[in-house]
């Protein structure tokens, strides 16, 4: 029998092969490799899926965040509040523009930024907040948008892990003024390389992102009205996403079914994740917690069950951010979770037998 995969992209490709291959072939035969018609088609489909007026495809989730910050003209001296418990890209783009990431500890239950701690981190240099929907569960946007509005800050939703999730019935990628997602292969909605998207209902921000995405273009490519970057999405990646999209809702349902089984059947010797009542998670990751995390990981590894640690080192303790002057102990909730968290295999192609094997193995660890 084939080994259990942490994320099984091969089974997914085998299941959708015909349509994905057809979509890719159409791009190759049309030779519209850069900004071909499938780019617009994908933007229209995903914009209406998340319920947002403008969808701007781009080269990665990281570049989506960069485009959003550049659209707000973030520059040296500015401060942006964000979570220390996320992938490096969320905060990296802030530093890349010469601005300063200001971290705020997370909520113990959702693992997302604690909105009640944001106020204390605001200074006269603060321009905005980047909230992250970690592991697929949306952050608390009612509270985050409220504190932002009171202090005239913008909010960027980093929905790299939450495409397909909902918050009070609204789709992730529609929960703040401008939102960003990633189509990295292992994300809930992944392509076959790098890809990302920015969503906004704001016409002016959309225009800025579209311009910055193609070297600050004005009316045409060789009319350059601002400094931009090359952040276009590859048309072949758009084709892959178009090939997968018809199955996407089924995949989100399947992830939720698997998560339900984990929730019901894993023993209480591990701490299980909690999805707040108003949220539906996209289950990018299913993460348990255990005081003996490293032992548990080794135990599961011996049984052929792949696991991963997101994230072993919070961002405020990363060497790349050492000049920010943070130290161990600054964000105790986040630091504790980083010590005991463990992600189990999660993808829509896990078989019942595999799910049973994973549950039994975790439950054998005593
Ligand atoms: C993956 C990820 C990104 C970056 O996306 P890429 O497409 O890999 O550039 C940003 N933020 C979070 C929270 C992510 O998980």
Short mmCIF file of C-alpha atoms and ligand atoms in Angstrom, two decimals:
data_model
loop_
_atom_site.label_atom_id
_atom_site.label_comp_id
_atom_site.label_asym_id
_atom_site.label_seq_id
_atom_site.Cartn_x
_atom_site.Cartn_y
_atom_site.Cartn_z
CA UNK A 1 0.00 0.00 0.00
CA UNK A 2 1.13 3.52 -0.80
CA UNK A 3 2.44 5.60 2.08
CA UNK A 4 0.13 8.15 3.64
CA UNK A 5 0.94 11.58 2.21
CA UNK A 6 0.79 14.78 4.27
CA UNK A 7 -0.81 16.41 1.20
CA UNK A 8 -1.55 14.13 -1.77
CA UNK A 9 -1.27 16.16 -4.96
CA UNK A 10 -0.77 13.05 -7.09
CA UNK A 11 -4.15 11.55 -6.22
CA UNK A 12 -5.75 14.91 -6.85
CA UNK A 13 -4.14 15.18 -10.30
CA UNK A 14 -5.17 11.64 -11.19
CA UNK A 15 -8.77 12.48 -10.26
CA UNK A 16 -8.98 15.70 -12.29
CA UNK A 17 -6.38 14.95 -14.96
CA UNK A 18 -8.53 15.20 -18.10
CA UNK A 19 -9.82 18.69 -17.46
CA UNK A 20 -6.54 20.05 -16.08
CA UNK A 21 -4.63 18.69 -19.09
CA UNK A 22 -7.18 20.19 -21.47
CA UNK A 23 -6.90 23.59 -19.82
CA UNK A 24 -3.09 23.52 -19.96
CA UNK A 25 -3.13 22.35 -23.58
CA UNK A 26 -5.37 25.26 -24.57
CA UNK A 27 -2.84 27.71 -23.15
CA UNK A 28 0.06 26.07 -24.95
CA UNK A 29 -1.79 25.90 -28.26
CA UNK A 30 -2.92 29.52 -27.99
CA UNK A 31 0.63 30.59 -26.95
CA UNK A 32 -1.00 33.24 -24.72
CA UNK A 33 1.48 32.58 -21.95
CA UNK A 34 1.50 36.03 -20.38
CA UNK A 35 -1.84 37.50 -19.23
CA UNK A 36 -3.78 35.27 -21.64
CA UNK A 37 -7.59 35.13 -21.61
CA UNK A 38 -7.61 32.44 -18.92
CA UNK A 39 -6.20 34.97 -16.44
CA UNK A 40 -9.31 37.13 -16.76
CA UNK A 41 -11.54 34.06 -16.72
CA UNK A 42 -10.00 32.89 -13.44
CA UNK A 43 -10.20 36.37 -11.90
CA UNK A 44 -13.90 36.60 -12.78
CA UNK A 45 -14.69 33.15 -11.39
CA UNK A 46 -12.78 33.59 -8.13
CA UNK A 47 -13.96 37.18 -7.63
CA UNK A 48 -17.56 36.05 -7.78
CA UNK A 49 -16.80 32.97 -5.66
CA UNK A 50 -15.52 35.10 -2.77
CA UNK A 51 -18.06 37.85 -3.47
CA UNK A 52 -15.63 40.70 -4.17
CA UNK A 53 -15.72 43.11 -7.13
CA UNK A 54 -12.06 43.09 -8.17
CA UNK A 55 -9.80 40.02 -8.33
CA UNK A 56 -6.20 40.69 -9.35
CA UNK A 57 -4.19 37.54 -10.01
CA UNK A 58 -0.48 37.64 -9.33
CA UNK A 59 2.70 35.60 -9.08
CA UNK A 60 2.43 34.38 -5.46
CA UNK A 61 0.78 34.93 -2.11
CA UNK A 62 3.85 36.89 -1.05
CA UNK A 63 3.54 39.20 -4.05
CA UNK A 64 -0.18 39.59 -3.36
CA UNK A 65 0.74 40.98 0.09
CA UNK A 66 3.43 43.16 -1.44
CA UNK A 67 1.00 44.57 -4.02
CA UNK A 68 -1.50 45.39 -1.28
CA UNK A 69 1.11 47.17 0.86
CA UNK A 70 2.48 49.03 -2.18
CA UNK A 71 -1.06 50.11 -3.10
CA UNK A 72 -1.23 51.74 0.35
CA UNK A 73 2.17 53.36 -0.38
CA UNK A 74 3.85 51.80 2.65
CA UNK A 75 7.34 53.23 3.06
CA UNK A 76 10.23 53.46 5.55
CA UNK A 77 9.07 54.78 8.92
CA UNK A 78 5.63 53.16 8.72
CA UNK A 79 4.56 50.49 11.18
CA UNK A 80 2.28 47.56 10.38
CA UNK A 81 0.75 45.42 13.11
CA UNK A 82 0.65 41.67 12.54
CA UNK A 83 0.87 38.26 14.20
CA UNK A 84 4.16 36.56 15.09
CA UNK A 85 2.55 33.14 14.49
CA UNK A 86 2.47 32.88 10.71
CA UNK A 87 4.61 32.10 7.70
CA UNK A 88 7.52 34.53 7.25
CA UNK A 89 5.98 36.10 4.12
CA UNK A 90 3.31 37.96 6.11
CA UNK A 91 5.89 40.10 7.90
CA UNK A 92 8.71 39.89 5.36
CA UNK A 93 6.88 42.11 2.86
CA UNK A 94 6.58 44.82 5.53
CA UNK A 95 10.35 44.85 6.07
CA UNK A 96 11.01 44.62 2.35
CA UNK A 97 9.32 48.02 1.92
CA UNK A 98 11.46 49.43 4.73
CA UNK A 99 8.54 49.55 7.16
CA UNK A 100 8.48 47.93 10.59
CA UNK A 101 6.47 44.85 11.55
CA UNK A 102 4.97 45.26 15.03
CA UNK A 103 3.89 41.95 16.49
CA UNK A 104 0.92 41.30 18.74
CA UNK A 105 0.30 38.01 20.56
CA UNK A 106 -2.32 35.52 19.39
CA UNK A 107 -5.53 34.13 20.79
CA UNK A 108 -4.99 30.75 22.47
CA UNK A 109 -8.11 29.19 20.90
CA UNK A 110 -7.98 30.33 17.27
CA UNK A 111 -4.18 30.83 16.98
CA UNK A 112 -5.04 34.11 15.22
CA UNK A 113 -4.04 37.66 16.21
CA UNK A 114 -5.71 38.69 19.48
CA UNK A 115 -7.76 41.76 18.49
CA UNK A 116 -7.87 43.02 22.07
CA UNK A 117 -4.09 43.46 22.12
CA UNK A 118 -3.94 45.52 18.93
CA UNK A 119 -4.82 48.85 20.52
CA UNK A 120 -1.75 48.86 22.77
CA UNK A 121 0.55 48.34 19.77
CA UNK A 122 -0.75 51.35 17.82
CA UNK A 123 1.56 54.38 17.58
CA UNK A 124 1.38 57.51 15.45
CA UNK A 125 3.39 55.62 12.83
CA UNK A 126 0.97 52.72 12.52
CA UNK A 127 -0.64 52.55 9.09
CA UNK A 128 -2.37 49.19 9.03
CA UNK A 129 -2.91 45.66 10.26
CA UNK A 130 -2.25 42.38 8.47
CA UNK A 131 -4.41 39.65 10.00
CA UNK A 132 -3.82 36.02 9.05
CA UNK A 133 -6.45 33.26 8.84
CA UNK A 134 -4.14 30.65 10.28
CA UNK A 135 -4.56 27.00 9.26
CA UNK A 136 -7.73 27.99 7.38
CA UNK A 137 -9.74 29.57 10.21
CA UNK A 138 -10.63 33.25 9.67
CA UNK A 139 -9.39 35.77 12.24
CA UNK A 140 -11.88 37.91 14.17
CA UNK A 141 -12.60 40.60 11.57
CA UNK A 142 -15.51 42.27 13.41
CA UNK A 143 -13.09 43.24 16.17
CA UNK A 144 -10.07 43.81 13.92
CA UNK A 145 -11.96 46.03 11.45
CA UNK A 146 -13.49 47.94 14.36
CA UNK A 147 -10.18 48.80 16.05
CA UNK A 148 -8.77 49.67 12.60
CA UNK A 149 -11.63 52.02 11.81
CA UNK A 150 -11.38 53.74 15.20
CA UNK A 151 -7.71 54.40 14.53
CA UNK A 152 -7.90 55.07 10.77
CA UNK A 153 -5.83 52.03 9.84
CA UNK A 154 -6.24 49.70 6.88
CA UNK A 155 -6.66 45.96 7.27
CA UNK A 156 -5.20 43.35 4.95
CA UNK A 157 -6.60 39.83 5.28
CA UNK A 158 -3.83 37.31 4.64
CA UNK A 159 -6.06 34.48 3.44
CA UNK A 160 -3.21 32.39 2.02
CA UNK A 161 -4.44 29.43 4.09
CA UNK A 162 -8.17 30.13 4.17
CA UNK A 163 -9.44 30.24 0.59
CA UNK A 164 -12.83 28.47 0.82
CA UNK A 165 -13.40 29.23 4.52
CA UNK A 166 -16.26 31.38 5.86
CA UNK A 167 -16.69 33.88 8.71
CA UNK A 168 -20.30 34.65 9.74
CA UNK A 169 -21.33 33.24 6.36
CA UNK A 170 -18.96 35.48 4.37
CA UNK A 171 -16.14 33.94 2.38
CA UNK A 172 -12.50 34.35 3.35
CA UNK A 173 -10.85 36.84 0.96
CA UNK A 174 -13.81 39.20 1.50
CA UNK A 175 -13.29 40.04 5.17
CA UNK A 176 -11.32 43.29 4.98
CA UNK A 177 -10.82 46.17 2.55
CA UNK A 178 -8.13 44.32 0.64
CA UNK A 179 -7.32 40.62 0.89
CA UNK A 180 -4.62 38.29 -0.37
CA UNK A 181 -4.42 34.60 -1.05
CA UNK A 182 -1.86 32.07 -2.28
CA UNK A 183 -2.17 29.21 -4.75
CA UNK A 184 1.07 27.53 -3.64
CA UNK A 185 0.55 23.82 -4.44
CA UNK A 186 -0.05 22.69 -0.85
CA UNK A 187 -2.57 25.42 0.02
CA UNK A 188 -6.29 24.52 0.05
CA UNK A 189 -6.60 25.78 -3.56
CA UNK A 190 -3.22 25.18 -5.15
CA UNK A 191 -1.75 25.46 -8.64
CA UNK A 192 1.34 23.71 -10.03
CA UNK A 193 3.87 26.36 -9.15
CA UNK A 194 3.54 29.78 -7.58
CA UNK A 195 0.43 31.92 -7.80
CA UNK A 196 -1.65 34.34 -5.77
CA UNK A 197 -4.51 36.81 -5.88
CA UNK A 198 -5.55 40.15 -4.41
CA UNK A 199 -9.25 40.93 -3.88
CA UNK A 200 -10.85 44.29 -3.14
CA UNK A 201 -14.13 46.15 -3.60
CA UNK A 202 -12.19 49.42 -3.70
CA UNK A 203 -11.80 50.64 -7.32
CA UNK A 204 -8.80 52.81 -6.57
CA UNK A 205 -6.87 50.08 -4.74
CA UNK A 206 -7.68 47.66 -7.58
CA UNK A 207 -6.32 50.09 -10.18
CA UNK A 208 -3.16 50.56 -8.15
CA UNK A 209 -2.60 46.79 -7.75
CA UNK A 210 -3.14 46.20 -11.48
CA UNK A 211 -0.66 48.91 -12.34
CA UNK A 212 1.98 47.87 -9.80
CA UNK A 213 1.62 44.24 -10.92
CA UNK A 214 2.91 45.21 -14.40
CA UNK A 215 5.81 47.61 -13.77
CA UNK A 216 3.62 50.53 -12.74
CA UNK A 217 1.92 50.69 -16.11
CA UNK A 218 -0.41 53.52 -17.07
CA UNK A 219 -2.61 53.26 -20.14
CA UNK A 220 -0.36 50.67 -21.69
CA UNK A 221 2.69 48.61 -20.94
CA UNK A 222 5.20 51.19 -22.15
CA UNK A 223 3.52 54.05 -20.30
CA UNK A 224 4.97 53.80 -16.78
CA UNK A 225 3.42 56.10 -14.22
CA UNK A 226 4.85 54.67 -11.00
CA UNK A 227 7.47 52.20 -9.82
CA UNK A 228 6.04 48.70 -9.85
CA UNK A 229 7.17 45.11 -10.11
CA UNK A 230 6.59 42.11 -12.34
CA UNK A 231 4.00 40.15 -10.37
CA UNK A 232 1.89 38.64 -13.14
CA UNK A 233 0.39 35.20 -12.77
CA UNK A 234 1.61 32.64 -15.28
CA UNK A 235 -1.33 31.74 -17.59
CA UNK A 236 -0.54 28.02 -17.29
CA UNK A 237 -1.08 28.31 -13.53
CA UNK A 238 -4.44 29.96 -14.17
CA UNK A 239 -5.29 26.98 -16.41
CA UNK A 240 -4.47 24.53 -13.61
CA UNK A 241 -6.73 26.44 -11.21
CA UNK A 242 -9.55 26.54 -13.78
CA UNK A 243 -9.14 22.78 -14.15
CA UNK A 244 -9.45 22.26 -10.40
CA UNK A 245 -12.10 24.82 -9.53
CA UNK A 246 -15.19 22.72 -10.39
CA UNK A 247 -14.12 20.31 -7.61
CA UNK A 248 -13.19 22.88 -5.02
CA UNK A 249 -16.39 23.01 -2.96
CA UNK A 250 -16.38 19.22 -2.74
CA UNK A 251 -12.78 19.40 -1.48
CA UNK A 252 -13.66 21.89 1.26
CA UNK A 253 -16.55 19.65 2.32
CA UNK A 254 -14.26 16.65 2.35
CA UNK A 255 -11.66 18.45 4.48
CA UNK A 256 -14.40 19.34 6.95
CA UNK A 257 -15.63 15.73 7.05
CA UNK A 258 -12.11 14.50 7.80
CA UNK A 259 -11.64 17.18 10.45
CA UNK A 260 -14.92 16.06 12.07
CA UNK A 261 -13.62 12.51 12.29
CA UNK A 262 -10.37 13.72 13.88
CA UNK A 263 -12.36 15.93 16.29
CA UNK A 264 -14.64 13.04 17.33
CA UNK A 265 -12.18 10.19 17.45
CA UNK A 266 -8.84 11.53 18.66
CA UNK A 267 -8.38 10.96 22.38
CA UNK A 268 -8.29 13.71 24.97
CA UNK A 269 -4.55 13.07 25.56
CA UNK A 270 -4.02 15.56 22.73
CA UNK A 271 -5.50 19.05 22.56
CA UNK A 272 -7.68 19.37 19.48
CA UNK A 273 -8.19 22.55 17.47
CA UNK A 274 -11.34 24.58 18.01
CA UNK A 275 -13.24 26.20 15.18
CA UNK A 276 -15.38 29.06 16.49
CA UNK A 277 -19.12 28.69 15.87
CA UNK A 278 -19.26 31.51 13.33
CA UNK A 279 -16.38 30.06 11.27
CA UNK A 280 -16.04 27.29 8.73
CA UNK A 281 -12.37 26.41 8.29
CA UNK A 282 -10.71 25.59 4.98
CA UNK A 283 -8.54 23.21 7.05
CA UNK A 284 -5.26 24.08 5.39
CA UNK A 285 -3.82 22.31 8.42
CA UNK A 286 -5.27 20.17 11.18
CA UNK A 287 -3.09 20.88 14.22
CA UNK A 288 -3.20 19.15 17.57
CA UNK A 289 -1.19 20.06 20.65
CA UNK A 290 0.74 17.77 22.99
CA UNK A 291 3.15 18.43 25.86
CA UNK A 292 5.21 15.57 24.40
CA UNK A 293 5.01 16.84 20.84
CA UNK A 294 8.49 15.75 19.69
CA UNK A 295 8.00 12.23 21.08
CA UNK A 296 4.58 12.00 19.43
CA UNK A 297 6.02 13.15 16.13
CA UNK A 298 8.77 10.50 16.29
CA UNK A 299 6.19 7.83 17.26
CA UNK A 300 3.97 8.70 14.28
CA UNK A 301 6.95 8.89 11.96
CA UNK A 302 7.88 5.30 12.88
CA UNK A 303 4.37 4.24 11.93
CA UNK A 304 4.70 5.90 8.52
CA UNK A 305 2.51 8.88 9.37
CA UNK A 306 3.93 12.17 8.13
CA UNK A 307 3.45 15.24 10.32
CA UNK A 308 4.72 18.80 10.27
CA UNK A 309 5.30 21.64 12.70
CA UNK A 310 3.74 25.01 11.86
CA UNK A 311 5.54 26.97 13.18
CA UNK A 312 8.50 25.86 15.28
CA UNK A 313 9.87 29.39 15.68
CA UNK A 314 7.63 32.46 15.97
CA UNK A 315 8.59 35.37 13.75
CA UNK A 316 9.70 37.68 16.58
CA UNK A 317 12.44 35.16 17.43
CA UNK A 318 13.67 34.74 13.85
CA UNK A 319 17.17 35.96 13.09
CA UNK A 320 15.84 37.87 10.08
CA UNK A 321 13.91 40.10 12.49
CA UNK A 322 16.57 40.35 15.19
CA UNK A 323 16.97 44.09 14.55
CA UNK A 324 13.39 44.61 15.78
CA UNK A 325 14.64 43.90 19.30
CA UNK A 326 12.13 41.27 20.42
CA UNK A 327 13.11 38.53 22.88
CA UNK A 328 11.82 35.19 24.16
CA UNK A 329 8.92 35.78 26.52
CA UNK A 330 7.49 38.73 24.61
CA UNK A 331 4.55 36.73 23.23
CA UNK A 332 3.97 33.86 25.65
CA UNK A 333 0.78 32.46 24.06
CA UNK A 334 2.41 32.13 20.68
CA UNK A 335 5.67 30.77 22.14
CA UNK A 336 3.83 28.06 24.10
CA UNK A 337 1.88 26.94 21.08
CA UNK A 338 5.03 26.82 18.94
CA UNK A 339 6.44 24.32 21.47
CA UNK A 340 3.56 21.84 21.44
CA UNK A 341 1.77 22.09 18.08
CA UNK A 342 1.75 19.30 15.48
CA UNK A 343 -0.04 19.07 12.13
CA UNK A 344 -1.54 15.75 11.04
CA UNK A 345 -2.08 14.75 7.39
CA UNK A 346 -4.97 16.74 5.92
CA UNK A 347 -6.13 16.61 2.30
CA UNK A 348 -9.35 15.62 0.52
CA UNK A 349 -7.93 12.37 -0.82
CA UNK A 350 -7.26 10.61 2.49
CA UNK A 351 -9.04 7.24 2.42
CA UNK A 352 -11.16 6.01 5.33
CA UNK A 353 -8.52 3.42 6.00
CA UNK A 354 -5.80 6.05 6.16
CA UNK A 355 -7.87 8.26 8.46
CA UNK A 356 -8.45 5.28 10.76
CA UNK A 357 -4.73 4.47 10.77
CA UNK A 358 -3.87 8.05 11.70
CA UNK A 359 -6.49 8.21 14.48
CA UNK A 360 -5.50 4.82 15.91
CA UNK A 361 -1.82 5.69 15.85
CA UNK A 362 -2.30 8.99 17.67
CA UNK A 363 -4.52 7.22 20.20
CA UNK A 364 -1.89 4.52 20.79
CA UNK A 365 0.52 7.17 21.99
CA UNK A 366 0.16 7.20 25.74
C1 LIG B 1 1.90 30.49 2.08
C2 LIG B 1 1.67 31.75 2.80
C3 LIG B 1 2.05 32.99 2.28
C4 LIG B 1 2.88 33.13 1.04
O1 LIG B 1 2.33 32.56 -0.10
P1 LIG B 1 3.31 32.15 -1.31
O2 LIG B 1 2.34 31.87 -2.43
O3 LIG B 1 4.07 30.95 -0.89
O4 LIG B 1 4.17 33.30 -1.62
C5 LIG B 1 1.73 34.13 2.98
N1 LIG B 1 1.08 34.07 4.15
C6 LIG B 1 0.71 32.90 4.70
C7 LIG B 1 -0.03 32.91 5.99
C8 LIG B 1 1.00 31.70 4.05
O5 LIG B 1 0.65 30.55 4.62
#
